[in-house]
Every structure is written in C-alpha cells, then in structure tokens.
mmCIF file of C-alpha atoms and ligand atoms in Angstrom:
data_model
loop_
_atom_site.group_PDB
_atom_site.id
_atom_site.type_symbol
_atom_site.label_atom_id
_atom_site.label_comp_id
_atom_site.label_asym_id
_atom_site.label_seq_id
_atom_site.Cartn_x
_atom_site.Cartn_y
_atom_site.Cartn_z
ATOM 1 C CA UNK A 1 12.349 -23.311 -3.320
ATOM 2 C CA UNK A 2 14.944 -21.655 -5.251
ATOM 3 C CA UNK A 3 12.972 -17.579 -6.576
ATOM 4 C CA UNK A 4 14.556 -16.561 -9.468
ATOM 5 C CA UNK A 5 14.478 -13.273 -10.770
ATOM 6 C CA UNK A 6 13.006 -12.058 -14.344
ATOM 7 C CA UNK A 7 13.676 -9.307 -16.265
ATOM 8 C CA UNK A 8 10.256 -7.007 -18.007
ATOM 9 C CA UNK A 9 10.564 -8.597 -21.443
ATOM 10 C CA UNK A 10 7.899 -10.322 -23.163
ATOM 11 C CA UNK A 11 9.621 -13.807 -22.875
ATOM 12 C CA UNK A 12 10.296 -13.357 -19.240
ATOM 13 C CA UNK A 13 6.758 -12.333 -18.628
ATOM 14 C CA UNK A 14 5.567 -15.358 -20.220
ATOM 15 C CA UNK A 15 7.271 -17.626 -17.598
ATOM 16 C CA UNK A 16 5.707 -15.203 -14.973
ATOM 17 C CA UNK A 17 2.192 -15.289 -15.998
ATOM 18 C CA UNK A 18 3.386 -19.694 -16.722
ATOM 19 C CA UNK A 19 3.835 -19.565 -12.714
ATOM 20 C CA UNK A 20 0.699 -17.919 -12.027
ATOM 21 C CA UNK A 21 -1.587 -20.175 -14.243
ATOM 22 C CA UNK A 22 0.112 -23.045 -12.759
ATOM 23 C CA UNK A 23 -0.810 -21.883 -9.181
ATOM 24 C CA UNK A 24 2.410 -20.746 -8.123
ATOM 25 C CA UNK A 25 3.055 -17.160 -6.622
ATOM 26 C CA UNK A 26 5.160 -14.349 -8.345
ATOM 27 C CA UNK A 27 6.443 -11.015 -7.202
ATOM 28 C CA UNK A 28 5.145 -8.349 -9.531
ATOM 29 C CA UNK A 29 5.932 -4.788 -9.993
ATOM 30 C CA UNK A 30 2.768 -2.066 -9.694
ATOM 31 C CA UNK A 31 2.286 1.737 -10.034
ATOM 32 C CA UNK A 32 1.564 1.663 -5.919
ATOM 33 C CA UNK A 33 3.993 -1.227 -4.601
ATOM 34 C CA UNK A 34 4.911 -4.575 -5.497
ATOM 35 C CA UNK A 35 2.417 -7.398 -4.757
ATOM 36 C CA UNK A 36 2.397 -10.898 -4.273
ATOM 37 C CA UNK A 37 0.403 -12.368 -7.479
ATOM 38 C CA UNK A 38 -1.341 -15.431 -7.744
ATOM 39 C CA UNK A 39 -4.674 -16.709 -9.769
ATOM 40 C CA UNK A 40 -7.479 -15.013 -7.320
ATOM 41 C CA UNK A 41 -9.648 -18.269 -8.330
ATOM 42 C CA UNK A 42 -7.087 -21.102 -7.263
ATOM 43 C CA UNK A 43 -7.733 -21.691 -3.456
ATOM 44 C CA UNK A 44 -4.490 -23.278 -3.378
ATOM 45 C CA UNK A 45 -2.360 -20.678 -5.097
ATOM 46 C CA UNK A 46 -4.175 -18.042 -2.600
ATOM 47 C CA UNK A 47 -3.000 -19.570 0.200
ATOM 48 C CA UNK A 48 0.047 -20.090 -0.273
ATOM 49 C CA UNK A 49 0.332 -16.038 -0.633
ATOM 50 C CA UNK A 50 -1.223 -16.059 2.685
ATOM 51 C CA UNK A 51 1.731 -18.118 4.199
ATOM 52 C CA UNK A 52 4.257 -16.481 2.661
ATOM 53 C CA UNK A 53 3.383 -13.153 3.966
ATOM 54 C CA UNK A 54 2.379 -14.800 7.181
ATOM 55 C CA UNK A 55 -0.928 -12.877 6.700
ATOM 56 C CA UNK A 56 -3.839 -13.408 8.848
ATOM 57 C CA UNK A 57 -6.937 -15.044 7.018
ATOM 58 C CA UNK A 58 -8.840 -12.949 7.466
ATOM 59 C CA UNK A 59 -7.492 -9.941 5.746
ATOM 60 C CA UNK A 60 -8.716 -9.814 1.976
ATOM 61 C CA UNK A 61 -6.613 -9.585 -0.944
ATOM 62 C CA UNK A 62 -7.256 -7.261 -3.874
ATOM 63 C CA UNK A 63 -8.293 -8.669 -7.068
ATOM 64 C CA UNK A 64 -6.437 -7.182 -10.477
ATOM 65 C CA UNK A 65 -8.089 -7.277 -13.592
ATOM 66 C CA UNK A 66 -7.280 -6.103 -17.125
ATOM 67 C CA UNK A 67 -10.162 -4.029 -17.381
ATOM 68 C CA UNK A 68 -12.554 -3.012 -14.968
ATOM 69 C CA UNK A 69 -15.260 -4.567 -18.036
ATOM 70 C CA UNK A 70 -14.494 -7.931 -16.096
ATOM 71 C CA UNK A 71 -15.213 -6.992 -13.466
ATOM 72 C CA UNK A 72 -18.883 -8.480 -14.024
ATOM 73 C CA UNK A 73 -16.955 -11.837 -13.889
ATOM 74 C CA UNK A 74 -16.170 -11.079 -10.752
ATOM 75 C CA UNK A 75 -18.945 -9.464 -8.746
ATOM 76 C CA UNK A 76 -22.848 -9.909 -8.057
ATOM 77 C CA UNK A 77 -23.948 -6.518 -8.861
ATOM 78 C CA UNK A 78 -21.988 -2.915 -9.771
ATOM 79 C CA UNK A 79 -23.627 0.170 -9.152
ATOM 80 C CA UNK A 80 -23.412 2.905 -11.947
ATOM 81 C CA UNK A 81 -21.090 5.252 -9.843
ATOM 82 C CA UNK A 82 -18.680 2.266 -10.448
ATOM 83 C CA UNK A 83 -18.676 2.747 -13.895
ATOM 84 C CA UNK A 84 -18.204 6.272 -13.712
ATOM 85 C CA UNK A 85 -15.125 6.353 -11.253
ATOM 86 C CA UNK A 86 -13.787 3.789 -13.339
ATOM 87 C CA UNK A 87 -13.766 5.720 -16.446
ATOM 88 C CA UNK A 88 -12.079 8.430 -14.733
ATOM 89 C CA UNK A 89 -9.846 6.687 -12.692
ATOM 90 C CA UNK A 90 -8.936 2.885 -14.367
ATOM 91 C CA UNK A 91 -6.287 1.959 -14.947
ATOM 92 C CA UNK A 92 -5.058 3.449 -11.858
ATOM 93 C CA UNK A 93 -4.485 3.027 -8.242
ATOM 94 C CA UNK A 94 -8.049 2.564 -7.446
ATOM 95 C CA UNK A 95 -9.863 -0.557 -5.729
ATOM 96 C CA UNK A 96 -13.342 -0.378 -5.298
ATOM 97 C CA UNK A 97 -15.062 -2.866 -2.933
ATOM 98 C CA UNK A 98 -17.759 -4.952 -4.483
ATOM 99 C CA UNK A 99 -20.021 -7.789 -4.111
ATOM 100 C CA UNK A 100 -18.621 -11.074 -5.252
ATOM 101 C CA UNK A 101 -19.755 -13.675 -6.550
ATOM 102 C CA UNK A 102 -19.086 -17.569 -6.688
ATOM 103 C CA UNK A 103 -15.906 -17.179 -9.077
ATOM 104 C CA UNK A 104 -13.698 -15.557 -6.161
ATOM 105 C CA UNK A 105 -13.181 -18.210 -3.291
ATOM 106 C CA UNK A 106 -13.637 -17.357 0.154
ATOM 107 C CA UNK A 107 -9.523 -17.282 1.038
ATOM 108 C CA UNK A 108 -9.308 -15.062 -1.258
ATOM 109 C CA UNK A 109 -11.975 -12.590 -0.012
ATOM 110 C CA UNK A 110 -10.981 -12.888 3.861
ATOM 111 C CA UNK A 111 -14.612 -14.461 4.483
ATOM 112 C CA UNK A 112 -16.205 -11.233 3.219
ATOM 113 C CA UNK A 113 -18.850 -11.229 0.469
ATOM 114 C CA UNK A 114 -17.264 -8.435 -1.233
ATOM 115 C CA UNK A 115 -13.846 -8.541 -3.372
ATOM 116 C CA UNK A 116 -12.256 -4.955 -3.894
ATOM 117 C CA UNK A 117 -11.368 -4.796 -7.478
ATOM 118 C CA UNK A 118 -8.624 -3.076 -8.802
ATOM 119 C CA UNK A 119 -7.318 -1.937 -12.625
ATOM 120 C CA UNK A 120 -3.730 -1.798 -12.310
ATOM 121 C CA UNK A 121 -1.952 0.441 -14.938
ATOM 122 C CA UNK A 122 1.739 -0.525 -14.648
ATOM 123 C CA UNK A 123 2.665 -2.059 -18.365
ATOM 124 C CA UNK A 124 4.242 -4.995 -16.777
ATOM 125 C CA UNK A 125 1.420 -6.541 -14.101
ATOM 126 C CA UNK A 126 -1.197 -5.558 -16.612
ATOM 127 C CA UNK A 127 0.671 -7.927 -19.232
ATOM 128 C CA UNK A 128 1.029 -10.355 -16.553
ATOM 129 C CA UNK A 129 -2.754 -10.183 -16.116
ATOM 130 C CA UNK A 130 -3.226 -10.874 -19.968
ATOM 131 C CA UNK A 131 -0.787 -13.830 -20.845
ATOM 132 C CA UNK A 132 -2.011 -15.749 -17.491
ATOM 133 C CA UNK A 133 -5.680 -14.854 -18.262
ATOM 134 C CA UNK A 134 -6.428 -15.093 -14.679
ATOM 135 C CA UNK A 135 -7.590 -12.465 -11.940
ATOM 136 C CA UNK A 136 -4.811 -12.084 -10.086
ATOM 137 C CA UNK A 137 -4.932 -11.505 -6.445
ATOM 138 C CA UNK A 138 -1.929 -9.431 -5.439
ATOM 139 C CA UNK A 139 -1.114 -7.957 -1.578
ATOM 140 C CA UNK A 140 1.648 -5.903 -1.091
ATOM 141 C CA UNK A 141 4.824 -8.212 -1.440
ATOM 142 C CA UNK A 142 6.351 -7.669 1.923
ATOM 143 C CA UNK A 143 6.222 -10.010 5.103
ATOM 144 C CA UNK A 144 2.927 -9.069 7.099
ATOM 145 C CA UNK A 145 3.487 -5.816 9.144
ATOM 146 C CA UNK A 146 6.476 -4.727 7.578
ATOM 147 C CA UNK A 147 7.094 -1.639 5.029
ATOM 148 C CA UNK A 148 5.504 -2.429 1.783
ATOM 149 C CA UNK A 149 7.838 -3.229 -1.174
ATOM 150 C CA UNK A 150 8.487 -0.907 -3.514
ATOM 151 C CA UNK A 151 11.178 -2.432 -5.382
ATOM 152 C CA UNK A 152 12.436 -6.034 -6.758
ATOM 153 C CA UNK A 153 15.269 -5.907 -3.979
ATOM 154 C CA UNK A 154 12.823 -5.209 -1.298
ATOM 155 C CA UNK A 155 10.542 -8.052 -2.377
ATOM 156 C CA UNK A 156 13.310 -10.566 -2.602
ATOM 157 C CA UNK A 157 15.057 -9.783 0.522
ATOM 158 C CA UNK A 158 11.294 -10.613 2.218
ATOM 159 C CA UNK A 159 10.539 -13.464 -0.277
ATOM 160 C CA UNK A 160 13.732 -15.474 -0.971
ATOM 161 C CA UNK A 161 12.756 -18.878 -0.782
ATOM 162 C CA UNK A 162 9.096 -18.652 -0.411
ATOM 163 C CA UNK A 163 8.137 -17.906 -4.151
ATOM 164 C CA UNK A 164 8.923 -18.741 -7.756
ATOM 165 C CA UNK A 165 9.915 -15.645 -9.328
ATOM 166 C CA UNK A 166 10.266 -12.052 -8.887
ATOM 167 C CA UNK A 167 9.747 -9.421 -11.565
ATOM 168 C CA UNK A 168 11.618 -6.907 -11.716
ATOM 169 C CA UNK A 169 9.897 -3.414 -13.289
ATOM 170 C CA UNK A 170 11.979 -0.980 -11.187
ATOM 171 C CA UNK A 171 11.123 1.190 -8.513
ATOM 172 C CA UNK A 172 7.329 1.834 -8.139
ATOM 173 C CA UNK A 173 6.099 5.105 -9.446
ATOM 174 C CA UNK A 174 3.527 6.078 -6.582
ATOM 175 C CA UNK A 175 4.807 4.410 -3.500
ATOM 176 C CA UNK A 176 1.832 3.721 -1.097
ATOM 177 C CA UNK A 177 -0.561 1.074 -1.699
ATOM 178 C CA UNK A 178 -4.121 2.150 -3.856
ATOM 179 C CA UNK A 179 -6.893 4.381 -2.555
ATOM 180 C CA UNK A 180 -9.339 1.383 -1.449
ATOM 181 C CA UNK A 181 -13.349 2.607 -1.446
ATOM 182 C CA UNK A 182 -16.811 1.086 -0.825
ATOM 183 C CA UNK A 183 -20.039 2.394 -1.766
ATOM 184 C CA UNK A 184 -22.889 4.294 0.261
ATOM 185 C CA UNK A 185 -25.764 5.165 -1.276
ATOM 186 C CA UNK A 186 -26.029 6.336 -5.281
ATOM 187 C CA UNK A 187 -23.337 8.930 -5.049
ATOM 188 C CA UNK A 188 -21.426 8.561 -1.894
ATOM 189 C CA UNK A 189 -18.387 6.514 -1.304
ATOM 190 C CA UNK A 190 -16.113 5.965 1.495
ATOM 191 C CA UNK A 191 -12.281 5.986 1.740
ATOM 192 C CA UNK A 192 -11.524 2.907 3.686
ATOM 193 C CA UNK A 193 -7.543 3.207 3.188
ATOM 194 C CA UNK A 194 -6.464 6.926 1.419
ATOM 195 C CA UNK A 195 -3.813 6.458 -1.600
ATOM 196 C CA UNK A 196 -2.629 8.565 -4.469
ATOM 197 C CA UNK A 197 -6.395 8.706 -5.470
ATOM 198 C CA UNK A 198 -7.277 11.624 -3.603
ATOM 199 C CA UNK A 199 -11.083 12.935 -1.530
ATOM 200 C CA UNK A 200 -10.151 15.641 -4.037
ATOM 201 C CA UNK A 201 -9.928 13.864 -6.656
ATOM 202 C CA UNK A 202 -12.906 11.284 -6.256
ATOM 203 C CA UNK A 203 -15.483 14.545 -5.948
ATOM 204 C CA UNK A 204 -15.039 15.306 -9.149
ATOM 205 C CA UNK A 205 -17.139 12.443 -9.600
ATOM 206 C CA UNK A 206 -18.839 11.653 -6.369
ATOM 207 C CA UNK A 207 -21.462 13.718 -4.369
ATOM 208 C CA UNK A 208 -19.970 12.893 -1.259
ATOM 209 C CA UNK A 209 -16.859 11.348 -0.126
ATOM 210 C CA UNK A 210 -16.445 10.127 3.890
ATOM 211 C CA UNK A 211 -12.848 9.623 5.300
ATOM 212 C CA UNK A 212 -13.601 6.329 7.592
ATOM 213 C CA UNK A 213 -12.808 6.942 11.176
ATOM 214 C CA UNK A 214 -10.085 4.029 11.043
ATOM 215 C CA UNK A 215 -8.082 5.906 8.731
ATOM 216 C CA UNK A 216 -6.542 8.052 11.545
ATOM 217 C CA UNK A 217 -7.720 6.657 14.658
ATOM 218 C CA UNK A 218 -7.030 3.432 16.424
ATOM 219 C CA UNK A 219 -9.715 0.834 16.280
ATOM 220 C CA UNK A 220 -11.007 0.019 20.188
ATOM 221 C CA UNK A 221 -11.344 -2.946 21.145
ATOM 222 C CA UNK A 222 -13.987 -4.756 19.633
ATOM 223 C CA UNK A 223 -14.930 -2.007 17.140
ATOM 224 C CA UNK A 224 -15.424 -4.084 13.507
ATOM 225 C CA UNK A 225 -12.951 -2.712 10.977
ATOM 226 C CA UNK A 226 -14.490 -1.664 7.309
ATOM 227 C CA UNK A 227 -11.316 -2.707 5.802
ATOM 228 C CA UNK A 228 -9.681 -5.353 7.811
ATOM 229 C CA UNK A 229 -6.517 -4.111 7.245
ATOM 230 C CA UNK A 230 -6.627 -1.263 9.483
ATOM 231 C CA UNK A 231 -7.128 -3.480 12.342
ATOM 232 C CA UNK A 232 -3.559 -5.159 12.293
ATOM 233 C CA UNK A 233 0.091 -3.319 13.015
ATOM 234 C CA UNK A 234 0.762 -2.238 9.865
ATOM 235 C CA UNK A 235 4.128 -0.996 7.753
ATOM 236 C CA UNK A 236 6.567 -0.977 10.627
ATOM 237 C CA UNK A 237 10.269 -1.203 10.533
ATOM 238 C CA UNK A 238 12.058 -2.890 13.548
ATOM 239 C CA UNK A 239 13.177 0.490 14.541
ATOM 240 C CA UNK A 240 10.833 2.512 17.046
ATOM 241 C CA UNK A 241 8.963 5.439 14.994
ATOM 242 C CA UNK A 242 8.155 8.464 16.649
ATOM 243 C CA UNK A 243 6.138 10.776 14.772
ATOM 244 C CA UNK A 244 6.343 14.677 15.709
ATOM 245 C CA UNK A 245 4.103 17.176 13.939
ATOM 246 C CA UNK A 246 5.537 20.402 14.288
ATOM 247 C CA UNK A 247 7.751 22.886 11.848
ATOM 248 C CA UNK A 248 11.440 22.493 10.830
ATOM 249 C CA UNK A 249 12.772 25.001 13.308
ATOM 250 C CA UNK A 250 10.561 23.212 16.255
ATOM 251 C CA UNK A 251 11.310 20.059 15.372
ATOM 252 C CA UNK A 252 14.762 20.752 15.357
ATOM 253 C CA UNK A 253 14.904 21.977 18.909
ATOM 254 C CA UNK A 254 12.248 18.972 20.284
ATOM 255 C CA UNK A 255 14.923 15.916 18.986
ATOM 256 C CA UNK A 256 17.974 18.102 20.143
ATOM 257 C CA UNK A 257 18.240 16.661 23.429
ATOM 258 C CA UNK A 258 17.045 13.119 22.453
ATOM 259 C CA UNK A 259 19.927 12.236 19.994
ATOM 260 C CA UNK A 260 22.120 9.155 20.486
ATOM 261 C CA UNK A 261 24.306 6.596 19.114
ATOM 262 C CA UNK A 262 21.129 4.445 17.290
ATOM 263 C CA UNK A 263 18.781 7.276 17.098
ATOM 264 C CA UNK A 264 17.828 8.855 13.576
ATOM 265 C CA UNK A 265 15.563 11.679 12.206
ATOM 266 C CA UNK A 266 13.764 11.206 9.045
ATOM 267 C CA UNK A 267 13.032 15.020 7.943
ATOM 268 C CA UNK A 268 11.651 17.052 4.579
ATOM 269 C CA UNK A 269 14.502 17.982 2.156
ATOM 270 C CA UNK A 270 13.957 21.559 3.110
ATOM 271 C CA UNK A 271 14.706 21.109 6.574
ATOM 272 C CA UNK A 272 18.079 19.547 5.849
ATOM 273 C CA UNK A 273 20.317 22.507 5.782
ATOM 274 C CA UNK A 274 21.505 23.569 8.706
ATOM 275 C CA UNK A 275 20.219 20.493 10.802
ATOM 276 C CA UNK A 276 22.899 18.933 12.987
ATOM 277 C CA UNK A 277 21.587 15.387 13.611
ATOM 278 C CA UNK A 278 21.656 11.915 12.302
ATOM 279 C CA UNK A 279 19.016 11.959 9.781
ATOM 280 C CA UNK A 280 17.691 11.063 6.204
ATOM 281 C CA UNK A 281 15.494 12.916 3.699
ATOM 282 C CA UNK A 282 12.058 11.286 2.375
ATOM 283 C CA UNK A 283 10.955 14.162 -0.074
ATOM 284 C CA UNK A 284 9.394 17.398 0.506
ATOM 285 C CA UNK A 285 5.591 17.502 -1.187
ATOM 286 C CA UNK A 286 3.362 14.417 -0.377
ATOM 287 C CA UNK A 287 4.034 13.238 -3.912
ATOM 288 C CA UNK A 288 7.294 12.467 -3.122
ATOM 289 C CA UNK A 289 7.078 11.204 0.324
ATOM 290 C CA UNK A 290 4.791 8.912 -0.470
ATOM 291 C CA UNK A 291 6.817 7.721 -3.089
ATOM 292 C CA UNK A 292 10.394 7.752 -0.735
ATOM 293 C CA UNK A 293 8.499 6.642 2.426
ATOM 294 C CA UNK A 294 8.108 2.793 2.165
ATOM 295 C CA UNK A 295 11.824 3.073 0.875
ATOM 296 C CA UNK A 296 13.389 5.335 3.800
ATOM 297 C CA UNK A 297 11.766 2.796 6.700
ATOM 298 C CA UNK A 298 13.782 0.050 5.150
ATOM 299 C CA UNK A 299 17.152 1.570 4.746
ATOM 300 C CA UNK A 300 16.800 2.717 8.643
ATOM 301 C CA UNK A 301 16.452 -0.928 9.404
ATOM 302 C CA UNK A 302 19.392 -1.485 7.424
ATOM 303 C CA UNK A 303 21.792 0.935 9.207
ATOM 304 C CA UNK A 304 20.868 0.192 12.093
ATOM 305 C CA UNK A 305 18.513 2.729 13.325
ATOM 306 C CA UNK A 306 17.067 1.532 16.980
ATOM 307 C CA UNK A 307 14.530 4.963 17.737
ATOM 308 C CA UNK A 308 13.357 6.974 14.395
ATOM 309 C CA UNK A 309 11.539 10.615 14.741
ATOM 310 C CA UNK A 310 9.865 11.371 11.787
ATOM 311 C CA UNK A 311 8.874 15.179 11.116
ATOM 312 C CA UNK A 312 5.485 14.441 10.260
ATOM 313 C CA UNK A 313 3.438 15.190 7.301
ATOM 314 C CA UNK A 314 0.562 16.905 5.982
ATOM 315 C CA UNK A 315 -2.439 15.166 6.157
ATOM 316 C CA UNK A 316 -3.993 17.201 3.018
ATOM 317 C CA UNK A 317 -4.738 15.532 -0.346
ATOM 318 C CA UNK A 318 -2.000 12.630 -0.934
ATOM 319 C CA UNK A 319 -0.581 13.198 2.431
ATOM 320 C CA UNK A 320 -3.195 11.642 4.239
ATOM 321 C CA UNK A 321 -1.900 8.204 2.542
ATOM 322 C CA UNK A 322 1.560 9.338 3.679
ATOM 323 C CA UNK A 323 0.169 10.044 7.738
ATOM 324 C CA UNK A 324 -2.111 7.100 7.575
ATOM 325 C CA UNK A 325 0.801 4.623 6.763
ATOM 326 C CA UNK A 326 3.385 6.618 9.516
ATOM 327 C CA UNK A 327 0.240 6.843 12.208
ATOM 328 C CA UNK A 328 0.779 3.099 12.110
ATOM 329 C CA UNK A 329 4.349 2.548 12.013
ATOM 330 C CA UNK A 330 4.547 4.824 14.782
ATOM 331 C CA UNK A 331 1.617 2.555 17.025
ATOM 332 C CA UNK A 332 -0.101 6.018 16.597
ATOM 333 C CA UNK A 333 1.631 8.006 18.958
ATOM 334 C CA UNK A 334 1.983 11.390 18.001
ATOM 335 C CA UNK A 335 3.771 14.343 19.595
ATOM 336 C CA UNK A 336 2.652 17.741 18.906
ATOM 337 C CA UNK A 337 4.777 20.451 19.268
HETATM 338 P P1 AMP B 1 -2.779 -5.058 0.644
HETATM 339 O O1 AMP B 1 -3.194 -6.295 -0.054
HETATM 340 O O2 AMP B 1 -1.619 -5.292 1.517
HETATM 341 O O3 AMP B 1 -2.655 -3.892 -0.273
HETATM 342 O O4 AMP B 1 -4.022 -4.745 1.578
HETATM 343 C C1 AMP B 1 -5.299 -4.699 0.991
HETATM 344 C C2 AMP B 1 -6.247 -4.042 1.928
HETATM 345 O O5 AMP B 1 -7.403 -3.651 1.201
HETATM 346 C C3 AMP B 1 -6.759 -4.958 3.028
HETATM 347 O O6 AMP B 1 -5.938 -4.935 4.150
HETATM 348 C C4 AMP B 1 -8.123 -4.385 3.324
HETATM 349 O O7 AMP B 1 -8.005 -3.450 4.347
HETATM 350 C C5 AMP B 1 -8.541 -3.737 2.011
HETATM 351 N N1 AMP B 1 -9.538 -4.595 1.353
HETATM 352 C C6 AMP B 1 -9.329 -5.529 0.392
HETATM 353 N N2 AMP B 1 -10.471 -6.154 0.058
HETATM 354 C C7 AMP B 1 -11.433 -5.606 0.830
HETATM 355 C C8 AMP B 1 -12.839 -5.846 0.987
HETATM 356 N N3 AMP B 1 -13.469 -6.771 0.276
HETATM 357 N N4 AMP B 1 -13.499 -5.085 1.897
HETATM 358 C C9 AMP B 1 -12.866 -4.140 2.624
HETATM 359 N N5 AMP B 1 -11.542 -3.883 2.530
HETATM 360 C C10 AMP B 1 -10.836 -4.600 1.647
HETATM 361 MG MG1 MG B 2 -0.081 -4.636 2.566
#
C-alpha cells in the first residue's frame, strides 16, 4: 500500500476523513501526539490499526469525539463529575474512562466494558472527526513500544506502507500522550496514565484525585493493570536509557567515567554550559520536556546512540507525565545520586 501524505487544507481533509469512513486508517495530527485514526465502530478498520502498530489486543484504544455531548452515543451511563471536568477541561488532552455501550465493538475496547473518551482540540483531527462523522479511535501513531510520534515524519517513517494517508499538522503542541482517568466514587477520580492535565489541575474540580500505583512502579507479576497500557514496555528507543536523578553538577561527575564512542547524555538546557560530553538538550521546565522528549529518543536512535543517560526529571505537576514515560524507556531502573 502506497501512504501518501496530505497537507491541513479543507480539501485534503476531506480525502482523510473519505479514508476513515471507508474503513481505512489515517495518520492524524493531535495537541498530545499523532494517532492512528480509524472509525471506532468498524471492527475491521480497528483492526487493522491493531496490526499496524503490532499492538496487543488487548490494549484499548481511545475514542475521539467532537464534543464530549456524544459522548452519550457512546457510553451506558456518565456520572455528573464527567460533565463538570469536561466543561473545564474539553477540548483538551483529557480521556475519561467510561462505560460503553453496544455502539463501540469489543476490538476496539481491548475486551473491557469501558471506552475512555477523549475531546481532542487540535483544529485539524477535530475537522477530521466532523467531515467523517465517525468516532474515531486513534492510538499513538508509532509501532508498539516505540517513542510516540509527534510529528508527520515520525509517523511515516513507522507507517510507510501500512496506511493510507498521513496528515500532516506540524509538530504536536504538548508532546506526551493525554492525562487518561476513571472514576471512584461522586468526586474522586484516578490518574491511570498522568499527561499535560495535571493532579493540580483536576482538583480544581475534583474532591480527590489518586495517582495509581502503576504510574511509577512496575506491575508484579500477575498484578491486573487499571490501564492496560502500563503493563507493556512502553516508549523505548533501541538505545539503552539510563535514567539518573541527581543535580547538574552530580550528574556531571556520575557519567564522567562512563563516556564512550556510542554513549550519549540527554541533559536540561541549563546544564549544557560547561558540560564536556556527548549529549543533547530536551528543554528545561516540564512543559518543554514533555514537549522535546518523544522527539529527542528518536533522533538518538538516529545517530546512533547505543547507551543514553538521561538527567532525570521532576516528577511535580506535568513532570510526572515526563518521568512516567522515561521510568519506562529506561525498564525502570533508576540511579540516584
Ligand atoms: P495510546 O492509544 O497509545 O495513547 O494508549 C491509550 C492508553 O489509554 C491505553 O494503553 C490504556 O492504558 C489507556 N486506556 C484506554 N482505554 C482505556 C480503558 N477503557 N480503561 C483503562 N485504560 C484505558
Ligand atoms: Mg501509545
């Protein structure tokens, strides 16, 4: 299958959203990464997004509406906290875990009888979303366990061949996948994978928000994951990552003697001045890592990078999506220093 790739005009959208109503799978830019669209109700077109990304079954795929008011099309019943977190936070890199109902297959759910349902707000998927008039189920557009995509180059160099189209919208704003919750009780949720949509930021309008254990800790073996996800090797490069959590000055000294020909370091801007070694820059706040991190892993791969240590981040606010996605790449190994 030859993929070709569109432009973010109306006319070019049209022959995206044409692909997706016909059951055929399309590369589409997001605010958080680029996914892997197809019609969330075609069994067919879902699982041919499965084989593509060579993703187990039994990891669900996020369904993307226009509005989170169809989301009743969707889903069995939607508590009122729902409504509220979706007023404050839709369109937006939110997915909130629901029950589904009869409209969204089984493939398309990973088995579950829930559906997390996401409002996306970049211009171009939303328009996608309209002109196909379908839900559109969307994972990240890279080859299972790899670095998500954050750009049109990324998806095709993973995709080439597999898919009819990619779109390209540019580089994605945000840079880590959504903030993905479920719901406990009337005004509790849980973070079952952090993003951009902060603990912070969800008390505003929850009582309580829990940080599930998976988030930063290995799964043992034959614990049952919340969000399937977690259980799998997740957003790794072919280089080794080794993440060190210490300050510029120490983790200067600790890679010192560990430098050679294939080795790399993968440090704040602020630390760059002054440090002798092979390295590259992914951003100093946890804005801007999150939004350079998905990026960095990749271009490592490309020059050639064997071993990678990575000065880790904060785990505070947005930084716990940036730690939560390098915890993994890494196999979580840690060194503290
Ligand atoms: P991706 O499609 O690559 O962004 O990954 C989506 C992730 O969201 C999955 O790996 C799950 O961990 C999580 N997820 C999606 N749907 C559900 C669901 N119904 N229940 C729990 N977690 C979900
Ligand atoms: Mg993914």
């Amino acid at each position: 299958m030859e993929t070709i790739l569109l432009s973010d005009n109306e006319a070019q959208l049209e022959i995206a959203a044409g692909f997706i109503k016909s059951g055929e799978i399309v590369g589409i830019p997001t605010e958080t990464v680029y996914g892997l669209g197809a019609d969330a109700s075609n069994e067919e077109a879902v699982r041919k997004v499965f084989a593509a990304k060579g993703r187990p079954a039994d990891n669900p795929l996020i369904v993307h509406l226009a509005d989170f008011s169809h989301a009743c099309k969707y889903t069995s019943s939607i508590p009122e906290l729902a409504y509220r977190l979706a007023e404050r936070f839709c369109p937006g890199p939110l997915t909130m875990v629901l029950p589904k109902n009869e409209q969204i297959p089984m493939i398309t759910s990973g088995g579950l009888d829930t559906v997390g349902i996401r409002v996306p707000s970049h211009p171009v998927m939303h328009r996608i979303i309209e002109l196909s008039g379908c839900p559109i189920a969307a994972p990240s557009a890279n080859t299972s366990g790899y670095p998500s995509p954050t750009s049109a180059d990324h998806v095709m160099r993973d995709m080439n061949g597999k898919i009819a189209a990619v779109v390209d919208g540019g580089q994605s704003e945000f840079g880590v996948e959504s903030t993905v919750i479920s719901f406990e009780g009337e005004n509790t949720v849980r973070i079952l994978r952090p993003g951009c949509i902060t603990r912070e930021m969800l008390l505003e309008v929850c009582d309580e928000v829990v940080i599930d254990h998976a988030i930063l800790h290995e799964l043992e073996a034959g614990q049952k994951a919340a969000s399937p996800g977690m259980k799998y090797k997740h957003y790794s490069p072919k280089a080794d990552i080794i993440m060190v959590e210490g300050d510029a000055d120490a983790f200067r000294r600790y890679v010192g003697d560990k430098m050679s020909a294939d080795t790399y370091c993968l440090i704040y801007d602020g630390d760059e001045r002054n440090f002798p070694y092979r390295h590259m820059t992914y951003g100093e706040d946890s804005s801007e890592q999150a939004h350079w991190l998905f990026q960095r892993l990749r271009e490592l791969d490309d020059i050639g990078a064997k071993k990678v240590y990575v000065r880790a981040p904060s785990s505070e606010g947005v930084g716990l999506a940036v730690y939560n996605r390098l915890i993994r790449a890494a196999g979580f190994e840690v060194i503290r220093i």
